[in-house]
PDB file of C-alpha atoms in Angstrom:
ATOM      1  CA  UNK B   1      22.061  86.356  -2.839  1.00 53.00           C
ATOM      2  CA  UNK B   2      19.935  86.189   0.658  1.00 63.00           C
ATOM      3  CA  UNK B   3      17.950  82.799   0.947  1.00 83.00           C
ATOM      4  CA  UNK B   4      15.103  81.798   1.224  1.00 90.00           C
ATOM      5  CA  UNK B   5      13.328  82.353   5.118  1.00 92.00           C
ATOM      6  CA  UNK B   6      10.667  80.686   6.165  1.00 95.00           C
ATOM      7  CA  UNK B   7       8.490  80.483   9.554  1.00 96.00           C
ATOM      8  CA  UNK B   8       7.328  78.749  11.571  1.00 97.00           C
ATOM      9  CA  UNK B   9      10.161  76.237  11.937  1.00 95.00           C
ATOM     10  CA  UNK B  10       7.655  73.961  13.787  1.00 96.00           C
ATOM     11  CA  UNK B  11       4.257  73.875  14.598  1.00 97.00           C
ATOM     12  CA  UNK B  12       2.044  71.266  16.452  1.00 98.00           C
ATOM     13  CA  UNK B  13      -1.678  71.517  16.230  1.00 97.00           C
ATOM     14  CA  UNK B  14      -4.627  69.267  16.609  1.00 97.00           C
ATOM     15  CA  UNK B  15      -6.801  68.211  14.091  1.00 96.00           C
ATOM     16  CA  UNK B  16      -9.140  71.113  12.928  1.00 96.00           C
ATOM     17  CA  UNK B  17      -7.273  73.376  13.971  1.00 97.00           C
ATOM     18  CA  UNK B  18      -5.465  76.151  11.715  1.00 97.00           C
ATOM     19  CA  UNK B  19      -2.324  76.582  10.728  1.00 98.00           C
ATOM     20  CA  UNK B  20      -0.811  79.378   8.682  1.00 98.00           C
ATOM     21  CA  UNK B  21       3.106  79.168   7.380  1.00 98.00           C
ATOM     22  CA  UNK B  22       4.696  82.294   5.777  1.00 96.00           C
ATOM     23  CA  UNK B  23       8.024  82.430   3.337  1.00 95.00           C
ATOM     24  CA  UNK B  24       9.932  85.108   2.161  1.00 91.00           C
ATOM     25  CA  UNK B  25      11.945  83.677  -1.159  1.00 87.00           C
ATOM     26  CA  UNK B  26      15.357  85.128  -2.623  1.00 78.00           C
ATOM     27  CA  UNK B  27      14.418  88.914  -3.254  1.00 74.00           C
ATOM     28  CA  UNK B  28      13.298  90.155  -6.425  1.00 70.00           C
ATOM     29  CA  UNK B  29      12.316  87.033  -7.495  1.00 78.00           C
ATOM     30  CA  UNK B  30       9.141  86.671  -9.662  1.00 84.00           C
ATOM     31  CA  UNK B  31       8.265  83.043  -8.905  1.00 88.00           C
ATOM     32  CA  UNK B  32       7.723  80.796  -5.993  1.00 91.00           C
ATOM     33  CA  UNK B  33       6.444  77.425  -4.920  1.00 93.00           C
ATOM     34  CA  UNK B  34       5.366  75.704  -2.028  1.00 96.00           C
ATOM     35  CA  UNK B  35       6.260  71.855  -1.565  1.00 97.00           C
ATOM     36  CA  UNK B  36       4.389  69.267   0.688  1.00 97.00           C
ATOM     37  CA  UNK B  37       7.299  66.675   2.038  1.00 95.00           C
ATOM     38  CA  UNK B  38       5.426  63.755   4.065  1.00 95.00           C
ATOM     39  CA  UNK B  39       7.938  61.310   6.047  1.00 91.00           C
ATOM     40  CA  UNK B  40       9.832  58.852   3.398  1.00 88.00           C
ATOM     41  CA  UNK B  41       8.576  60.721   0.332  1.00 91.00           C
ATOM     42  CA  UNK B  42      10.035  63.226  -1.604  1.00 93.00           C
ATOM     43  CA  UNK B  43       8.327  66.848  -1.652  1.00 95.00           C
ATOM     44  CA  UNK B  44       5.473  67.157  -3.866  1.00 95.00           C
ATOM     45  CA  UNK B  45       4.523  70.511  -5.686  1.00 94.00           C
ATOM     46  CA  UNK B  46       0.954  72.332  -3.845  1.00 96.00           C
ATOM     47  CA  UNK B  47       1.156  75.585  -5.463  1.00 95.00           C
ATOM     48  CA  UNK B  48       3.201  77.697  -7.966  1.00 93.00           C
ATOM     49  CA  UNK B  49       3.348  81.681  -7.903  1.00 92.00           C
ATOM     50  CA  UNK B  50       4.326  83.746 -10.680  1.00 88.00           C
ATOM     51  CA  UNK B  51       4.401  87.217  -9.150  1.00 85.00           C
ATOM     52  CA  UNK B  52       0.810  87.391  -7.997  1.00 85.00           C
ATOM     53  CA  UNK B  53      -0.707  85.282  -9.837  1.00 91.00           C
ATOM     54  CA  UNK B  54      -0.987  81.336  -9.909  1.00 92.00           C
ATOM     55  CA  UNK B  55       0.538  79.399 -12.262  1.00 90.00           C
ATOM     56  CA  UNK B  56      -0.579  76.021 -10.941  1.00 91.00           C
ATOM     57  CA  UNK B  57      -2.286  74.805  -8.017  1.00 94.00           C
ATOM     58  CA  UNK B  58      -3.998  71.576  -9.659  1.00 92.00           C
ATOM     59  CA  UNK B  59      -2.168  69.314  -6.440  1.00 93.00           C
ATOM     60  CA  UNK B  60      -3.373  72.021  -3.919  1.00 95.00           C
ATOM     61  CA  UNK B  61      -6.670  70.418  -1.830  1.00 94.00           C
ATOM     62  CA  UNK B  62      -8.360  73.504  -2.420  1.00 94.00           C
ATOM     63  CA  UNK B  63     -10.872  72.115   0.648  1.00 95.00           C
ATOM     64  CA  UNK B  64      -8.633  72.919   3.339  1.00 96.00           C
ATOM     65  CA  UNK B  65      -5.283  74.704   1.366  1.00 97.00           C
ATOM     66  CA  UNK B  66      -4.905  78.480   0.861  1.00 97.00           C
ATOM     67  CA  UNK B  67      -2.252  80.108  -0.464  1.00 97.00           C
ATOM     68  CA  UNK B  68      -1.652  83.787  -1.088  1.00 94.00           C
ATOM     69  CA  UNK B  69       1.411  86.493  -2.530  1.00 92.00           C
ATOM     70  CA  UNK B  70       0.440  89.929  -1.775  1.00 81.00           C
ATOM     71  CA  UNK B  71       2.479  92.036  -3.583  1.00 80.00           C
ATOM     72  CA  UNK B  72       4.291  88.984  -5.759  1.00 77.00           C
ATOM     73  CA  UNK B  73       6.920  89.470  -2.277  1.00 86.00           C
ATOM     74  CA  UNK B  74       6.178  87.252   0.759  1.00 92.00           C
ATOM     75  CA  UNK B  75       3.721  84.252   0.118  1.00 95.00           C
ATOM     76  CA  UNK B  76       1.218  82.383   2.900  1.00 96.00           C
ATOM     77  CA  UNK B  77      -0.077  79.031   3.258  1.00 98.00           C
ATOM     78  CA  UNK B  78      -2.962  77.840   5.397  1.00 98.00           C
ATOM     79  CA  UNK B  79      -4.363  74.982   6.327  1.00 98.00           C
ATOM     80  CA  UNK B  80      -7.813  75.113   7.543  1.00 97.00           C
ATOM     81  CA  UNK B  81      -9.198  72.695   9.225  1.00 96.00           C
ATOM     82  CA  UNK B  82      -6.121  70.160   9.131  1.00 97.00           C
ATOM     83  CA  UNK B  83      -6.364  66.683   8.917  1.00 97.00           C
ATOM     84  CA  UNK B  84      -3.537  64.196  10.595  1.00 97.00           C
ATOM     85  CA  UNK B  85      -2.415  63.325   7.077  1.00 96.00           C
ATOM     86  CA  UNK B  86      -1.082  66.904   6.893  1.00 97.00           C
ATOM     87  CA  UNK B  87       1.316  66.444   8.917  1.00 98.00           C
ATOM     88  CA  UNK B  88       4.552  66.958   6.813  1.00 97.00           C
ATOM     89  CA  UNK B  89       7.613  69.404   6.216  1.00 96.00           C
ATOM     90  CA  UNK B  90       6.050  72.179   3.799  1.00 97.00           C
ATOM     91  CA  UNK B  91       8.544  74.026   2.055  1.00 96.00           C
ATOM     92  CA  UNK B  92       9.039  77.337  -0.241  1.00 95.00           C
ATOM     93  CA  UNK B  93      11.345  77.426  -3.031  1.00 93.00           C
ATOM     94  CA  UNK B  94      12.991  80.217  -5.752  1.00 89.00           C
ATOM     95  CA  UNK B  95      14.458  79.655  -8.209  1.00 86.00           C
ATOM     96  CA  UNK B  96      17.995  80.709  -8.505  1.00 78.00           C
ATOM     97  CA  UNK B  97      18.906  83.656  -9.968  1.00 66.00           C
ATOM     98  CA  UNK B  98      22.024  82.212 -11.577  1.00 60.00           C
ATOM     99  CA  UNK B  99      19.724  79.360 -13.578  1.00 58.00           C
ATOM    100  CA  UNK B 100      16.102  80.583 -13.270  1.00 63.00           C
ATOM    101  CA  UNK B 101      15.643  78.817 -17.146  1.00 71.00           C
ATOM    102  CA  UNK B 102      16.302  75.720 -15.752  1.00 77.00           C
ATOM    103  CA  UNK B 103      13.878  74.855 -12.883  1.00 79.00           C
ATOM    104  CA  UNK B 104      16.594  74.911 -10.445  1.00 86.00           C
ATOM    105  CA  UNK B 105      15.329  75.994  -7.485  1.00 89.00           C
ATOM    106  CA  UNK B 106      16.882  77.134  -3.603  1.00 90.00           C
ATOM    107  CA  UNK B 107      14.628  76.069  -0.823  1.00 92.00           C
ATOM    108  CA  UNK B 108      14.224  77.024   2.445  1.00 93.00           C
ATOM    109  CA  UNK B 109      14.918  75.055   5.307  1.00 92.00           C
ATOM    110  CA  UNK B 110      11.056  73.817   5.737  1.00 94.00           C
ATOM    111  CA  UNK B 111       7.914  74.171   8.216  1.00 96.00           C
ATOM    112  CA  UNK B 112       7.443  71.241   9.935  1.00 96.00           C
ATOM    113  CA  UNK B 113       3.858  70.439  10.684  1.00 97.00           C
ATOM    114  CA  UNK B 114       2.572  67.841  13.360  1.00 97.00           C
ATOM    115  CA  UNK B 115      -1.101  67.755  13.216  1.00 97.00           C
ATOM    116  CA  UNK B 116      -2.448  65.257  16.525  1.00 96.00           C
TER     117      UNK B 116
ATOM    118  CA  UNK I   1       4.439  64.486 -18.416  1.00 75.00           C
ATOM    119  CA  UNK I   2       8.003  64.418 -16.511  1.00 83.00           C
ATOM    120  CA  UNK I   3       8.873  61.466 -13.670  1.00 89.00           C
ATOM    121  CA  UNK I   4      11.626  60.182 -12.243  1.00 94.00           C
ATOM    122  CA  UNK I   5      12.238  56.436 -10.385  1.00 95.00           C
ATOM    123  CA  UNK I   6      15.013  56.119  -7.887  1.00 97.00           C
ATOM    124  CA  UNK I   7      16.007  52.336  -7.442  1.00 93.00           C
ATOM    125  CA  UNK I   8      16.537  51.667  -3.766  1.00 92.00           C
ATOM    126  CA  UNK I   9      14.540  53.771  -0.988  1.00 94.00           C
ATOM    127  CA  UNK I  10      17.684  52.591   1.775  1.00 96.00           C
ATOM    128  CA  UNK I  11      21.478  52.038   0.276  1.00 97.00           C
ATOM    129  CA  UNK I  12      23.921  50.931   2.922  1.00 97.00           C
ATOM    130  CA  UNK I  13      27.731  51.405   2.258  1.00 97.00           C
ATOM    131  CA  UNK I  14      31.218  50.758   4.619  1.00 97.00           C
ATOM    132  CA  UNK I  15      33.156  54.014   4.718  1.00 97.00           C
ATOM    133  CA  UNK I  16      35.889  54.278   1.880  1.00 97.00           C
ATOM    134  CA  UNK I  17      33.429  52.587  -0.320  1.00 97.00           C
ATOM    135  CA  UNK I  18      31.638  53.425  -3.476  1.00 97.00           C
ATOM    136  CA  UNK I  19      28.347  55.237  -3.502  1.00 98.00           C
ATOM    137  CA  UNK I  20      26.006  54.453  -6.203  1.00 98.00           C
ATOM    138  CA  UNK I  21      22.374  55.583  -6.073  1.00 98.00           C
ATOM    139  CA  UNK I  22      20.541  54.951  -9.287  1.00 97.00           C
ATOM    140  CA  UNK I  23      17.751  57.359 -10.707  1.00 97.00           C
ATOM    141  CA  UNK I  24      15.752  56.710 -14.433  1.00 96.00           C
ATOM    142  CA  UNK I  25      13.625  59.770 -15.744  1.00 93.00           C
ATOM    143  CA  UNK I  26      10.983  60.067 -18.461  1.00 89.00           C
ATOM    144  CA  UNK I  27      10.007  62.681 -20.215  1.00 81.00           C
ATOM    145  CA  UNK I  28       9.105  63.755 -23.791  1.00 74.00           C
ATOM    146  CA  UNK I  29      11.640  66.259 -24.090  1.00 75.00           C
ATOM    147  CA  UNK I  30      14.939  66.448 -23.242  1.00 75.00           C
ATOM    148  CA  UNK I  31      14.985  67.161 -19.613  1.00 83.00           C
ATOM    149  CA  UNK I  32      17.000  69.063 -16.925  1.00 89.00           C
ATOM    150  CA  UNK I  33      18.217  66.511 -14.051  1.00 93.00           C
ATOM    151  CA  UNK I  34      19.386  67.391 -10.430  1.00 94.00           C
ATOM    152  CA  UNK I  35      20.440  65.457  -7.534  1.00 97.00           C
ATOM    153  CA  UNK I  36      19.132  67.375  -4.174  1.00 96.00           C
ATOM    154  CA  UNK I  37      20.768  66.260  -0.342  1.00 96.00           C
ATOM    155  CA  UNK I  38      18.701  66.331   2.469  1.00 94.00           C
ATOM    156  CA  UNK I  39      20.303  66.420   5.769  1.00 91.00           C
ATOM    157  CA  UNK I  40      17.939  65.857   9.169  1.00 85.00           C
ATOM    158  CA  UNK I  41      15.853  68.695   9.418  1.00 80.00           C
ATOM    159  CA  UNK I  42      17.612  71.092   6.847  1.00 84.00           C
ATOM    160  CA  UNK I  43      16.085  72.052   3.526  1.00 87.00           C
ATOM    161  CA  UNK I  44      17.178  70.969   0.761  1.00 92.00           C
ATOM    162  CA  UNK I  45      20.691  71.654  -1.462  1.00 93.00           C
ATOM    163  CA  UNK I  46      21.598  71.115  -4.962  1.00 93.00           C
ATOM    164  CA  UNK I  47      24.392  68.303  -5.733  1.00 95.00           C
ATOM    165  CA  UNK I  48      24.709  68.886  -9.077  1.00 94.00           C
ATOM    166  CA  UNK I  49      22.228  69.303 -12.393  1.00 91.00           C
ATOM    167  CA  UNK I  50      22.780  68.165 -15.847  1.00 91.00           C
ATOM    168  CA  UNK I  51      21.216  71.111 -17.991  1.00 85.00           C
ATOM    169  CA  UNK I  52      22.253  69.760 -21.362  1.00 78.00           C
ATOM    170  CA  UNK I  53      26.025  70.306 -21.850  1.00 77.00           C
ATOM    171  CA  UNK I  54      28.536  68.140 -20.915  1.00 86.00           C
ATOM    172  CA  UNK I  55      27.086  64.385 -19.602  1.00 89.00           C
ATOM    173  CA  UNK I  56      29.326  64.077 -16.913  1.00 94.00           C
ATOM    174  CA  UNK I  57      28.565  66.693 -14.252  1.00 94.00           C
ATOM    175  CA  UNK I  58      30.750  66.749 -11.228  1.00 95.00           C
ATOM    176  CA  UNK I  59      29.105  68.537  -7.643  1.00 94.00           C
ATOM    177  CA  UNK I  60      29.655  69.947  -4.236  1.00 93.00           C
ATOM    178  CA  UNK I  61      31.620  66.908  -1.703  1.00 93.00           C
ATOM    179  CA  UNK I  62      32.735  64.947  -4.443  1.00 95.00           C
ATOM    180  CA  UNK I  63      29.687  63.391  -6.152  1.00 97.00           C
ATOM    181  CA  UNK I  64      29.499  63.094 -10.153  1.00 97.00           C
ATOM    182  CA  UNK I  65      26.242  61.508 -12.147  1.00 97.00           C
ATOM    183  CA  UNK I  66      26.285  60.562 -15.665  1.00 95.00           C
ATOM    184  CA  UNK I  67      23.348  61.331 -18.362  1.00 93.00           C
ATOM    185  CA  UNK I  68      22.393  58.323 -20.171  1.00 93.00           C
ATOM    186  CA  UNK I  69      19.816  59.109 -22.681  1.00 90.00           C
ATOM    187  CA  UNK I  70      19.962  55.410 -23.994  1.00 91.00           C
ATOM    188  CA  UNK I  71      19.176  54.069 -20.677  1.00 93.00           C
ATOM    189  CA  UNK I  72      17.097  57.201 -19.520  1.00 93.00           C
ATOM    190  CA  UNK I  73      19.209  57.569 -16.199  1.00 95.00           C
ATOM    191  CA  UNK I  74      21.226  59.914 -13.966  1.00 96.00           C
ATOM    192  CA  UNK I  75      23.098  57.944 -11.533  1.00 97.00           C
ATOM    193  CA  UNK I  76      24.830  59.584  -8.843  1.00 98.00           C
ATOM    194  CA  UNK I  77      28.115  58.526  -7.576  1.00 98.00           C
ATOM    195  CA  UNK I  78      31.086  58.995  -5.218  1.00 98.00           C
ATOM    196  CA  UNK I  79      34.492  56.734  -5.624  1.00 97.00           C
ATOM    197  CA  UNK I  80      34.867  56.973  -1.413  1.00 97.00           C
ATOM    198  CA  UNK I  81      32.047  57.699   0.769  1.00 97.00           C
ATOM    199  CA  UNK I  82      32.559  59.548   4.211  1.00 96.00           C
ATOM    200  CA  UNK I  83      30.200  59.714   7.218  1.00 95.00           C
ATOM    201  CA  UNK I  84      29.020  62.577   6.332  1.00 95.00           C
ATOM    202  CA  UNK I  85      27.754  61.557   3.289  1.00 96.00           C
ATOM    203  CA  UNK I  86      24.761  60.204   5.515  1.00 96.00           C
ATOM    204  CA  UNK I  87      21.678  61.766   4.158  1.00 96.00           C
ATOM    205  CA  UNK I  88      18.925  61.520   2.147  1.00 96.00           C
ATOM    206  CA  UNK I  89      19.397  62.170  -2.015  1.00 98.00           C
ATOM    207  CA  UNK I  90      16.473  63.066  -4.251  1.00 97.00           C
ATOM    208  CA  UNK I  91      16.682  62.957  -7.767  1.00 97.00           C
ATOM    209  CA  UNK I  92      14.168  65.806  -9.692  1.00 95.00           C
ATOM    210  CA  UNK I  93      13.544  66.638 -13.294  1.00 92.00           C
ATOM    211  CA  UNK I  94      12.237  69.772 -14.805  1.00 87.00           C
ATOM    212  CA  UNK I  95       9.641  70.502 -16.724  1.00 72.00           C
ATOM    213  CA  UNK I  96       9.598  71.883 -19.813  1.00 65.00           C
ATOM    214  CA  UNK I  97       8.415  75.714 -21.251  1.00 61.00           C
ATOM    215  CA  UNK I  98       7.083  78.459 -18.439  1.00 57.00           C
ATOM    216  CA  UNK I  99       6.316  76.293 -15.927  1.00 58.00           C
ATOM    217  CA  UNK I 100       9.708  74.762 -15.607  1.00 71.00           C
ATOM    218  CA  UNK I 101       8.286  72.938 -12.432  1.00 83.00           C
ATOM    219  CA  UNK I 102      10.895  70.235 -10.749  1.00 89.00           C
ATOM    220  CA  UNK I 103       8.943  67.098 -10.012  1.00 91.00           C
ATOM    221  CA  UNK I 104      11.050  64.668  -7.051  1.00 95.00           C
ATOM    222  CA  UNK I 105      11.637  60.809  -6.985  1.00 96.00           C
ATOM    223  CA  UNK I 106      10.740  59.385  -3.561  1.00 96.00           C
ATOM    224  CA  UNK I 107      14.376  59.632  -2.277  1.00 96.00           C
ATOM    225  CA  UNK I 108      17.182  57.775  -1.158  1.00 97.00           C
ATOM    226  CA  UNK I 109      18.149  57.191   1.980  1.00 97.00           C
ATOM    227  CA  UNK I 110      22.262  56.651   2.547  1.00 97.00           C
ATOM    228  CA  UNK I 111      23.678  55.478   5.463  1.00 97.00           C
ATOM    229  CA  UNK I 112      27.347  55.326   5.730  1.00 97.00           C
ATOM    230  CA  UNK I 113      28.830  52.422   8.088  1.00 96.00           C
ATOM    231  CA  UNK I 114      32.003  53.070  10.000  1.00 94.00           C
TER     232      UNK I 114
END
């Protein structure tokens, strides 16, 4: 099965700025999640998609953090205006096909973000 | 809630040696377990998972972890490490029902000495 692709690889912005990262996860499936991995920690869950909808986003900071699906395909997140502690590798995940009951999940090899 | 603790953010070891990188869980429920490796600036990729059947699970490169419910841990190891073991290793556990959401331990970071 095709990974999962996501873009930008890296981005470098100042603070306030925007920032917007896009991922395409392993096709035709209904669920995805973003990750927030900050140097020396391990990722932490943002968001959850299930098709369209959102399953959880109680980690998101809903302040400055958007997320979308259209279409319960490709998903976007933005970051708006970012702060120098959002600097981090953000990264979408599916689960596998092969063990989608399990919470096992493929990622994608990762946005990272420097925010100056 | 689900969480996992991995003992040891840096683990040194010569090359030939053992690798041992420790991980304890909690959760309420019997949980799923993975080990993820992180290379420099690559995703991440499964190791192995323990998903309830057998409590020895063997992975990709060589690396095994055993499920101790008594001692609520998932230890990974490798009987010979090799330099490109060098990475970093996350431990995650699953949540349970519809959510099934994988929640990370801070990582371990392995360097392999020639």
């Amino acid at each position: 099965e095709a990974g999962v692709a996501q873009s930008p690889r890296y981005k470098i912005i100042e603070k306030r700025q925007s920032v917007a990262f896009w991922c395409n996860p392993i096709s035709g499936h209904a669920t995805l999640y973003w990750y927030q991995q900050i140097l020396g920690q391990g990722p932490k869950l943002l968001i959850q998609f299930q098709n369209n909808g959102v399953v959880d986003d109680s980690q998101l900071p809903k302040d400055r953090f958007s997320a979308e699906r259209l279409k319960g395909v490709d998903s976007t997140l933005k970051i708006q205006p970012a702060k120098l502690e959002d600097s981090a590798v953000y990264l979408c995940a599916s689960p596998t096909r092969a063990a989608s009951n399990t919470g096992e999940l493929f990622f994608g090899e990762g946005s990272r973000l420097t925010v100056l | 809630a689900q969480s996992v603790t991995q003992l040891g953010s840096h683990v040194s070891v010569s090359e030939g040696a053992l690798v041992l990188l420790r991980c304890n869980y909690s959760s309420s429920v019997p949980p799923y377990l993975f080990w993820y490796v992180q290379y420099p600036n690559q995703g991440l990729q499964l190791l192995l998972k323990y998903t309830s059947a057998a409590t020895l699970v063997k992975g990709i490169n060589g690396f095994e972890a055993e499920f101790k419910k008594s001692e609520t841990s998932f230890h990974l190891t490798k009987p010979s490490a090799h330099m490109s073991d060098a990475a970093e290793y996350f431990c995650a556990v699953s949540g349970t029902g519809s959510a099934r959401q994988l929640t990370f331990g801070s990582g371990t970071q392995l360097t392999v000495l020639p």
